[in-house]
Short mmCIF file of C-alpha atoms and ligand atoms in Angstrom, two decimals:
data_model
loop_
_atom_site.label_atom_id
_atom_site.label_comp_id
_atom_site.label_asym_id
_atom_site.label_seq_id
_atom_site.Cartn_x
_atom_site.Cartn_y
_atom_site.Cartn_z
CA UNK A 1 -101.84 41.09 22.52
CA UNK A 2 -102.34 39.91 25.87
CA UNK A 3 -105.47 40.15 28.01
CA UNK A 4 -106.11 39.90 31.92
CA UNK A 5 -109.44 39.41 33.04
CA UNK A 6 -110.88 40.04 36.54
CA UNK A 7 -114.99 39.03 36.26
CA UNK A 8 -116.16 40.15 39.89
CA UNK A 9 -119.38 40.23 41.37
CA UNK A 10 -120.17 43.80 40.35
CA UNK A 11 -117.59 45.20 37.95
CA UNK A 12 -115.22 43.62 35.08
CA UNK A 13 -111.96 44.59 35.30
CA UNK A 14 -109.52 44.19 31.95
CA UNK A 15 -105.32 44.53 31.97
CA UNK A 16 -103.97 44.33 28.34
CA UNK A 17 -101.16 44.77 26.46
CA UNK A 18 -99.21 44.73 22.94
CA UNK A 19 -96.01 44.42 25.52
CA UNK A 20 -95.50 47.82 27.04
CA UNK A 21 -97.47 48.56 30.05
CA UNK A 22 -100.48 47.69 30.87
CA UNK A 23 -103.50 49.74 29.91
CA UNK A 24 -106.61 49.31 32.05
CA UNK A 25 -110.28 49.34 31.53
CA UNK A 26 -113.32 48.14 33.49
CA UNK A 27 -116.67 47.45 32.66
CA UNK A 28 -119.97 46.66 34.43
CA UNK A 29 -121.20 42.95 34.92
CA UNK A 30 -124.37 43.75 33.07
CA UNK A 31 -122.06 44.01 30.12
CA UNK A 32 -120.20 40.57 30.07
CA UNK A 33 -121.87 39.30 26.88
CA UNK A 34 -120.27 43.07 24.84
CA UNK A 35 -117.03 42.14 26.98
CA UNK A 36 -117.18 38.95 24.97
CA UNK A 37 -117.33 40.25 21.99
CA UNK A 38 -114.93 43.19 22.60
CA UNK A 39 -112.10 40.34 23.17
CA UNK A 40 -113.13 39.02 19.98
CA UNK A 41 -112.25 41.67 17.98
CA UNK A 42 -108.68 40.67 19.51
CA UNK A 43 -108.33 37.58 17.47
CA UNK A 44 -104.42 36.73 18.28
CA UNK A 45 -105.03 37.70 21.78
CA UNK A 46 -103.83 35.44 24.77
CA UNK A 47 -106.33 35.65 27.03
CA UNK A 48 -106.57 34.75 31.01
CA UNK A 49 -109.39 34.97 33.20
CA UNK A 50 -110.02 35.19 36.93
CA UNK A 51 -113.17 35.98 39.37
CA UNK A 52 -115.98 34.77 40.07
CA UNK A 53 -117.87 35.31 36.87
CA UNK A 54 -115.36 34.10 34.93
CA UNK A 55 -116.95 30.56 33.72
CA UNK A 56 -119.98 32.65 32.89
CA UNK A 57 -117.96 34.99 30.79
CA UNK A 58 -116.26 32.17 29.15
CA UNK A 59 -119.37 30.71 28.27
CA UNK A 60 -120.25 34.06 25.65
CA UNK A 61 -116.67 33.91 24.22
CA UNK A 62 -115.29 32.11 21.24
CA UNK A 63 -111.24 32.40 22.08
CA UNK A 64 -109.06 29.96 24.05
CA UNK A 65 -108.63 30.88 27.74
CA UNK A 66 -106.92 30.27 30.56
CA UNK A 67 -108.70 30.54 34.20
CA UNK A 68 -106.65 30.96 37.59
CA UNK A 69 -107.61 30.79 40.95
CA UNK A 70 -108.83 34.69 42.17
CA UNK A 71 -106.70 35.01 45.21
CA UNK A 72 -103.36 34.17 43.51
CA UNK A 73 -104.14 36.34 40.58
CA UNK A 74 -104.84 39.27 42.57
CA UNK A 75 -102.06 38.31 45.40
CA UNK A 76 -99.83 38.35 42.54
CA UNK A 77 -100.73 41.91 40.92
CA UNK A 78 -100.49 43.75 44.11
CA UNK A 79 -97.27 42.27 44.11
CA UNK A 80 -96.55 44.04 40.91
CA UNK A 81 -98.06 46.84 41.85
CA UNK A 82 -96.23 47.56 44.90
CA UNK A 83 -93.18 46.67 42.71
CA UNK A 84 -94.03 49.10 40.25
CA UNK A 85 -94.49 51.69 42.69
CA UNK A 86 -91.17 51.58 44.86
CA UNK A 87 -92.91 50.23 47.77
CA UNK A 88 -90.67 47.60 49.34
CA UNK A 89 -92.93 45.78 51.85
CA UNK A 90 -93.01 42.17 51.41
CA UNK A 91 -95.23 40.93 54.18
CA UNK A 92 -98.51 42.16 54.47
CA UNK A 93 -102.53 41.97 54.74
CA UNK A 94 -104.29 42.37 51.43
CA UNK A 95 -107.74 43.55 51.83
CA UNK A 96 -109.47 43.60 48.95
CA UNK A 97 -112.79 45.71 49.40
CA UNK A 98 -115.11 44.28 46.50
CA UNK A 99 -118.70 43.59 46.42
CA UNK A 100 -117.81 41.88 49.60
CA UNK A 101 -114.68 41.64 51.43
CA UNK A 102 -111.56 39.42 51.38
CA UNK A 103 -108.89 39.36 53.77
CA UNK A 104 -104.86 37.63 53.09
CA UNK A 105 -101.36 37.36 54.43
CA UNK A 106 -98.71 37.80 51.89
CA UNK A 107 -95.30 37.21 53.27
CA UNK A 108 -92.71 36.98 50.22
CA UNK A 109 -95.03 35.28 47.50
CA UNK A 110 -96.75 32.81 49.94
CA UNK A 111 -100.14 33.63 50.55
CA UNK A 112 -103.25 32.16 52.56
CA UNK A 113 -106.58 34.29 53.09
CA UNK A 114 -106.92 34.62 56.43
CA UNK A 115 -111.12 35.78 56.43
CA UNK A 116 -112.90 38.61 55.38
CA UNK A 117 -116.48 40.03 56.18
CA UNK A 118 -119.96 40.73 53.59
CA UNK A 119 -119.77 44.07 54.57
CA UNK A 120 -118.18 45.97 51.75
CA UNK A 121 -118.73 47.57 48.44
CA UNK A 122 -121.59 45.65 47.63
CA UNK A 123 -122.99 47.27 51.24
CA UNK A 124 -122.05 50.45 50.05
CA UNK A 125 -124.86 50.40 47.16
CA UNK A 126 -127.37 48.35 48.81
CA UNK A 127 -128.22 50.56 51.92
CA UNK A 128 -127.60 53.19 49.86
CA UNK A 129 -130.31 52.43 47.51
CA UNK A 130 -132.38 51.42 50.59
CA UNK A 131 -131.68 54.68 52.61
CA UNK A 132 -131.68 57.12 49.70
CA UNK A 133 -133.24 55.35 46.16
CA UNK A 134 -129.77 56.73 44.88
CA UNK A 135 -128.10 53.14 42.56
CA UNK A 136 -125.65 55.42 41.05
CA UNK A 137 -122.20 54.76 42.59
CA UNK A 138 -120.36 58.17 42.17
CA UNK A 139 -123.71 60.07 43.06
CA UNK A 140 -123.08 58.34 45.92
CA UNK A 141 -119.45 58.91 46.35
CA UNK A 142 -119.99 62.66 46.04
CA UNK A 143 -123.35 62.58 48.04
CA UNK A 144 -121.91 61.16 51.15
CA UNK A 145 -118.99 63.13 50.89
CA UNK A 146 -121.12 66.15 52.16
CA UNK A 147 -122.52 64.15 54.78
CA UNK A 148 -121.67 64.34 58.79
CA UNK A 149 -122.01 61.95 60.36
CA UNK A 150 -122.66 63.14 63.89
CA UNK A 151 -126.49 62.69 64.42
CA UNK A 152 -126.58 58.99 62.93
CA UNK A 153 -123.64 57.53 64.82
CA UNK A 154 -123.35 56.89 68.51
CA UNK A 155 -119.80 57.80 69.65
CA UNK A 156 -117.67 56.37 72.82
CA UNK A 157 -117.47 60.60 74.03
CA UNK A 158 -121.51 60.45 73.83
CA UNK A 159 -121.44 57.41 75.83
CA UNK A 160 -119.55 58.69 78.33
CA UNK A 161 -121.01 62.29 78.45
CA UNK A 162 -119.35 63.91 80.84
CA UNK A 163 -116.91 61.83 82.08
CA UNK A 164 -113.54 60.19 80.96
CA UNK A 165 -114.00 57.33 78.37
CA UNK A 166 -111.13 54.43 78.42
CA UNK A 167 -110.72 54.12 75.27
CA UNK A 168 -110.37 57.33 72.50
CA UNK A 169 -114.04 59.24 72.67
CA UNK A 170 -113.86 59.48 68.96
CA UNK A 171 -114.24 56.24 68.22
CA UNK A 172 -117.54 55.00 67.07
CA UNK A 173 -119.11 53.01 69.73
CA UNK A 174 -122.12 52.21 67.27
CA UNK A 175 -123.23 52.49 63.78
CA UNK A 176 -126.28 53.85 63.23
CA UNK A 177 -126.61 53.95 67.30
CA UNK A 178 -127.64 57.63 67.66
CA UNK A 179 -130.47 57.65 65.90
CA UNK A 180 -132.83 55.39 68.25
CA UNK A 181 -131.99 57.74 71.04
CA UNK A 182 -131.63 60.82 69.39
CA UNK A 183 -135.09 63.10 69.91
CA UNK A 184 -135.57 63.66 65.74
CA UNK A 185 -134.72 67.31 64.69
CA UNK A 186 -135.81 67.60 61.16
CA UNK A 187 -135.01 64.61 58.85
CA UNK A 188 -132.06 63.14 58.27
CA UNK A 189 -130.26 64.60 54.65
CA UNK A 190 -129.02 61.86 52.00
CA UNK A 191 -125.59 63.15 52.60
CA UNK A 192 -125.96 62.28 56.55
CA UNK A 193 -126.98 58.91 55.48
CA UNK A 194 -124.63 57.72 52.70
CA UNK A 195 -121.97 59.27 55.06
CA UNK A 196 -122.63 56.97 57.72
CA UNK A 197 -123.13 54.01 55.33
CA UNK A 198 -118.93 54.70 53.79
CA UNK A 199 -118.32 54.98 57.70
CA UNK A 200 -119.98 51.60 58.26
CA UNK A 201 -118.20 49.65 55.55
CA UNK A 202 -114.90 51.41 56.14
CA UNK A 203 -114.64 51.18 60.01
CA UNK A 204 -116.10 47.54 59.71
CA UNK A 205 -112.79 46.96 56.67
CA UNK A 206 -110.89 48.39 58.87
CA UNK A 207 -111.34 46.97 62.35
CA UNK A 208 -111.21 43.38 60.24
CA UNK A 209 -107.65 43.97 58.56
CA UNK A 210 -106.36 45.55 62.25
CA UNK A 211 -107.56 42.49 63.69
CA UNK A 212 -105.82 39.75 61.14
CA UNK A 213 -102.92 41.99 60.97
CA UNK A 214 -102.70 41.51 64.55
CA UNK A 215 -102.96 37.78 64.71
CA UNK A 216 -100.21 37.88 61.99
CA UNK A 217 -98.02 39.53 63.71
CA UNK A 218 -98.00 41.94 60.98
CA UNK A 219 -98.86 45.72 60.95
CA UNK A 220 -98.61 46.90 57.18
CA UNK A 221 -102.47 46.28 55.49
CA UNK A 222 -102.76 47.44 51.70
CA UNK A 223 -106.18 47.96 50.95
CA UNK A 224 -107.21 47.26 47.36
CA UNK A 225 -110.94 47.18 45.34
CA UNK A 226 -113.08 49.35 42.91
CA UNK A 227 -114.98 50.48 46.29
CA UNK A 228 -111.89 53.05 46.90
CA UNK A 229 -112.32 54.43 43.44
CA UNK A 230 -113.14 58.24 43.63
CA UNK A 231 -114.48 57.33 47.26
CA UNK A 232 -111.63 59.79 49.62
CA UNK A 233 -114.05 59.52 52.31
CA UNK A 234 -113.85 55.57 52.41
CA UNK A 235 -110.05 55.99 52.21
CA UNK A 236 -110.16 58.43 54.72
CA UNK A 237 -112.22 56.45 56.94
CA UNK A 238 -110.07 53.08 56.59
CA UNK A 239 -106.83 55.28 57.14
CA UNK A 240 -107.98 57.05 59.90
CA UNK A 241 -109.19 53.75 61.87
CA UNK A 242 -105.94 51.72 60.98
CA UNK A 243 -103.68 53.88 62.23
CA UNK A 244 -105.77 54.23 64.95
CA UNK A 245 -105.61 51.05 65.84
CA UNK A 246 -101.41 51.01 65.56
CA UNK A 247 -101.30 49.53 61.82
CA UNK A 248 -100.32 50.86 58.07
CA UNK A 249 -102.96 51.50 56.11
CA UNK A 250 -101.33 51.95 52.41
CA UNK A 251 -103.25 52.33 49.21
CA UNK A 252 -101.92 51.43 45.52
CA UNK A 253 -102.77 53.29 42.42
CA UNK A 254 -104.86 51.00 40.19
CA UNK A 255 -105.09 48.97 43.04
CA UNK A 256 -108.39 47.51 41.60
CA UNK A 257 -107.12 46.03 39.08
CA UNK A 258 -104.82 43.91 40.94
CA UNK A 259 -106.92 40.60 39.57
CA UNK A 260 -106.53 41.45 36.11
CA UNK A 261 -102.60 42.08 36.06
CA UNK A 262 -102.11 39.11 38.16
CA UNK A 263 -103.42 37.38 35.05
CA UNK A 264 -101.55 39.48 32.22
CA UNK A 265 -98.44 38.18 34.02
CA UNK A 266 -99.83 34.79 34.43
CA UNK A 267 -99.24 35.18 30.58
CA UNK A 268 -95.64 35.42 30.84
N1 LIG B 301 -118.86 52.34 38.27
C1 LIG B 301 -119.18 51.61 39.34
N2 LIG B 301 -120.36 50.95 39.37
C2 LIG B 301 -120.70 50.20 40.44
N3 LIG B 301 -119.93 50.05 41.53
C3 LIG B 301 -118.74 50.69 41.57
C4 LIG B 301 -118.32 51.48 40.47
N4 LIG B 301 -117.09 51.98 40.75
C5 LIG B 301 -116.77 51.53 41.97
N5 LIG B 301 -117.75 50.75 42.48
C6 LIG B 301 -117.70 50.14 43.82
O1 LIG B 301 -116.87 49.00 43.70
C7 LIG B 301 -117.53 47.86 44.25
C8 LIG B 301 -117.08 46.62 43.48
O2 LIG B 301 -115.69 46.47 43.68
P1 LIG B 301 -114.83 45.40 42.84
O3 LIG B 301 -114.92 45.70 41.39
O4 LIG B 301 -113.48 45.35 43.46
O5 LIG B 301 -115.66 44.09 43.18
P2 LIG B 301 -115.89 42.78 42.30
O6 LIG B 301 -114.57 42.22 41.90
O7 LIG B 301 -116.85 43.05 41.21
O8 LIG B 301 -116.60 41.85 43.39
P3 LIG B 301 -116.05 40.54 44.16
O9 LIG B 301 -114.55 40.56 44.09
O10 LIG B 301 -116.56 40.67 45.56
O11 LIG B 301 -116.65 39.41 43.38
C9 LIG B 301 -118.99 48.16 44.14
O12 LIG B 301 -119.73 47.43 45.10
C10 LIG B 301 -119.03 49.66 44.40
O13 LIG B 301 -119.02 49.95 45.78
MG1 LIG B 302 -113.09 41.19 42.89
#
């Protein structure tokens, strides 16, 4: 048996395998000490660890394990993943949407991470919680994908009211603008809200990638992170301003655990 680990701010991800494919599984971070012990009952295992709760992790566990640096673990997955999938492109922007947000170039195996930005899932479920008292992440998901967004956001077309904008009227010219100026109607619904708060994170993702892509050279950006699970309107939102902005927006399946098969084949 082997096992990957990905310990990350908010959720554990865990690759494993008796030597077919990889079976997946994912856990909260409240629950590292029972991940501990769930490894344990693995006694032959080969076990490999990456993110950043990793040396906490190790600390509840009795086995022998390896630790490797997050970024190459998780460059290294998508890799596979890609592989895996029939998708042949070789040089591209990772963006990993996690609690927060990391941004690398991949060109054939080398790798450097090239930024990133605070705002991402971890945003997701704070103003969430702030806006709405909702902490559970897919009444979330399913909440704000009721939502519209139109009386929250300020678009460019309400800027320019009227009159020609130079640059598409759809695009959001600020979030969370509108409401200032808007003269209140009636209260603003949960699903208004958490919509706005997935168009935040996911137009702020996006414009980031767009922008390193850019000064790469490079126009395909894979997106990866548990904040796309079950969340189409994130997706929709990141694919939606990429392509906007001239780039490839592609998503992988399982994409989140990228980390954790990085360090299954770490392994061998
Ligand atoms: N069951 C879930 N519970 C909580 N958050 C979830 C859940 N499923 C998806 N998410 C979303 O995924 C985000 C965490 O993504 P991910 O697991 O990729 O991050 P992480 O690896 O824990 O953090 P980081 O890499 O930044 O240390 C959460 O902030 C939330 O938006
Ligand atoms: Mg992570």
């Amino acid at each position: 048996m082997k096992i990957g680990i990905d310990a990350g701010g908010t959720l554990i991800k865990v690759a494993y395998t008796n030597g077919d494919l990889p079976e997946f599984i994912k856990f909260p971070i409240s629950r590292l000490q029972y991940v501990a012990s769930w490894i344990s009952e693995f006694s032959n295992a080969k076990i490999c660890i990456t993110g950043g709760k990793a040396a906490l992790l190790k600390t509840y566990m009795n086995q022998k394990a390896v630790d490797i640096v997050e970024f190459e673990a998780t460059s290294s997955g998508v890799s596979y993943l890609l592989a895996r999938n029939d998708i042949p492109v070789k040089a591209f922007i990772l963006t990993n949407v996690g609690t927060g947000t990391s941004i690398h170039y991949i060109n054939k195996g080398e790798h450097q991470r090239v930024g990133g930005t605070g705002v991402g899932g971890g945003t997701i479920m704070g103003l969430s919680k702030l806006l709405t008292g909702i902490t559970d992440y897919e009444t979330i998901v399913t909440t704000a994908s009721k939502g519209a967004r139109d009386r929250i956001d300020l678009k460019v077309s309400h800027i320019y009211e009227g009159s020609e904008p130079p640059i598409p009227g759809d695009l959001t010219a600020s979030n969370f603008g509108n409401i200032a100026i808007l003269a209140s109607e009636g209260q603003l619904t949960k699903e208004e809200l958490l919509a706005s708060v997935v168009g935040l994170v996911g137009e702020t993702v996006a414009t980031v990638s767009v922008l390193a892509a850019g000064q790469s050279g490079l126009t395909s950006i894979v997106f990866v992170g548990s904040s796309f699970i079950g969340n189409d309107l994130l997706k929709e939102v990141v694919q939606r301003y990429t392509v906007l902005r001239g780039a490839l927006p592609m998503f992988i399946e399982n994409g989140e655990y990228s980390g954790a098969i990085g360090c299954l084949l770490y392994l061998g």
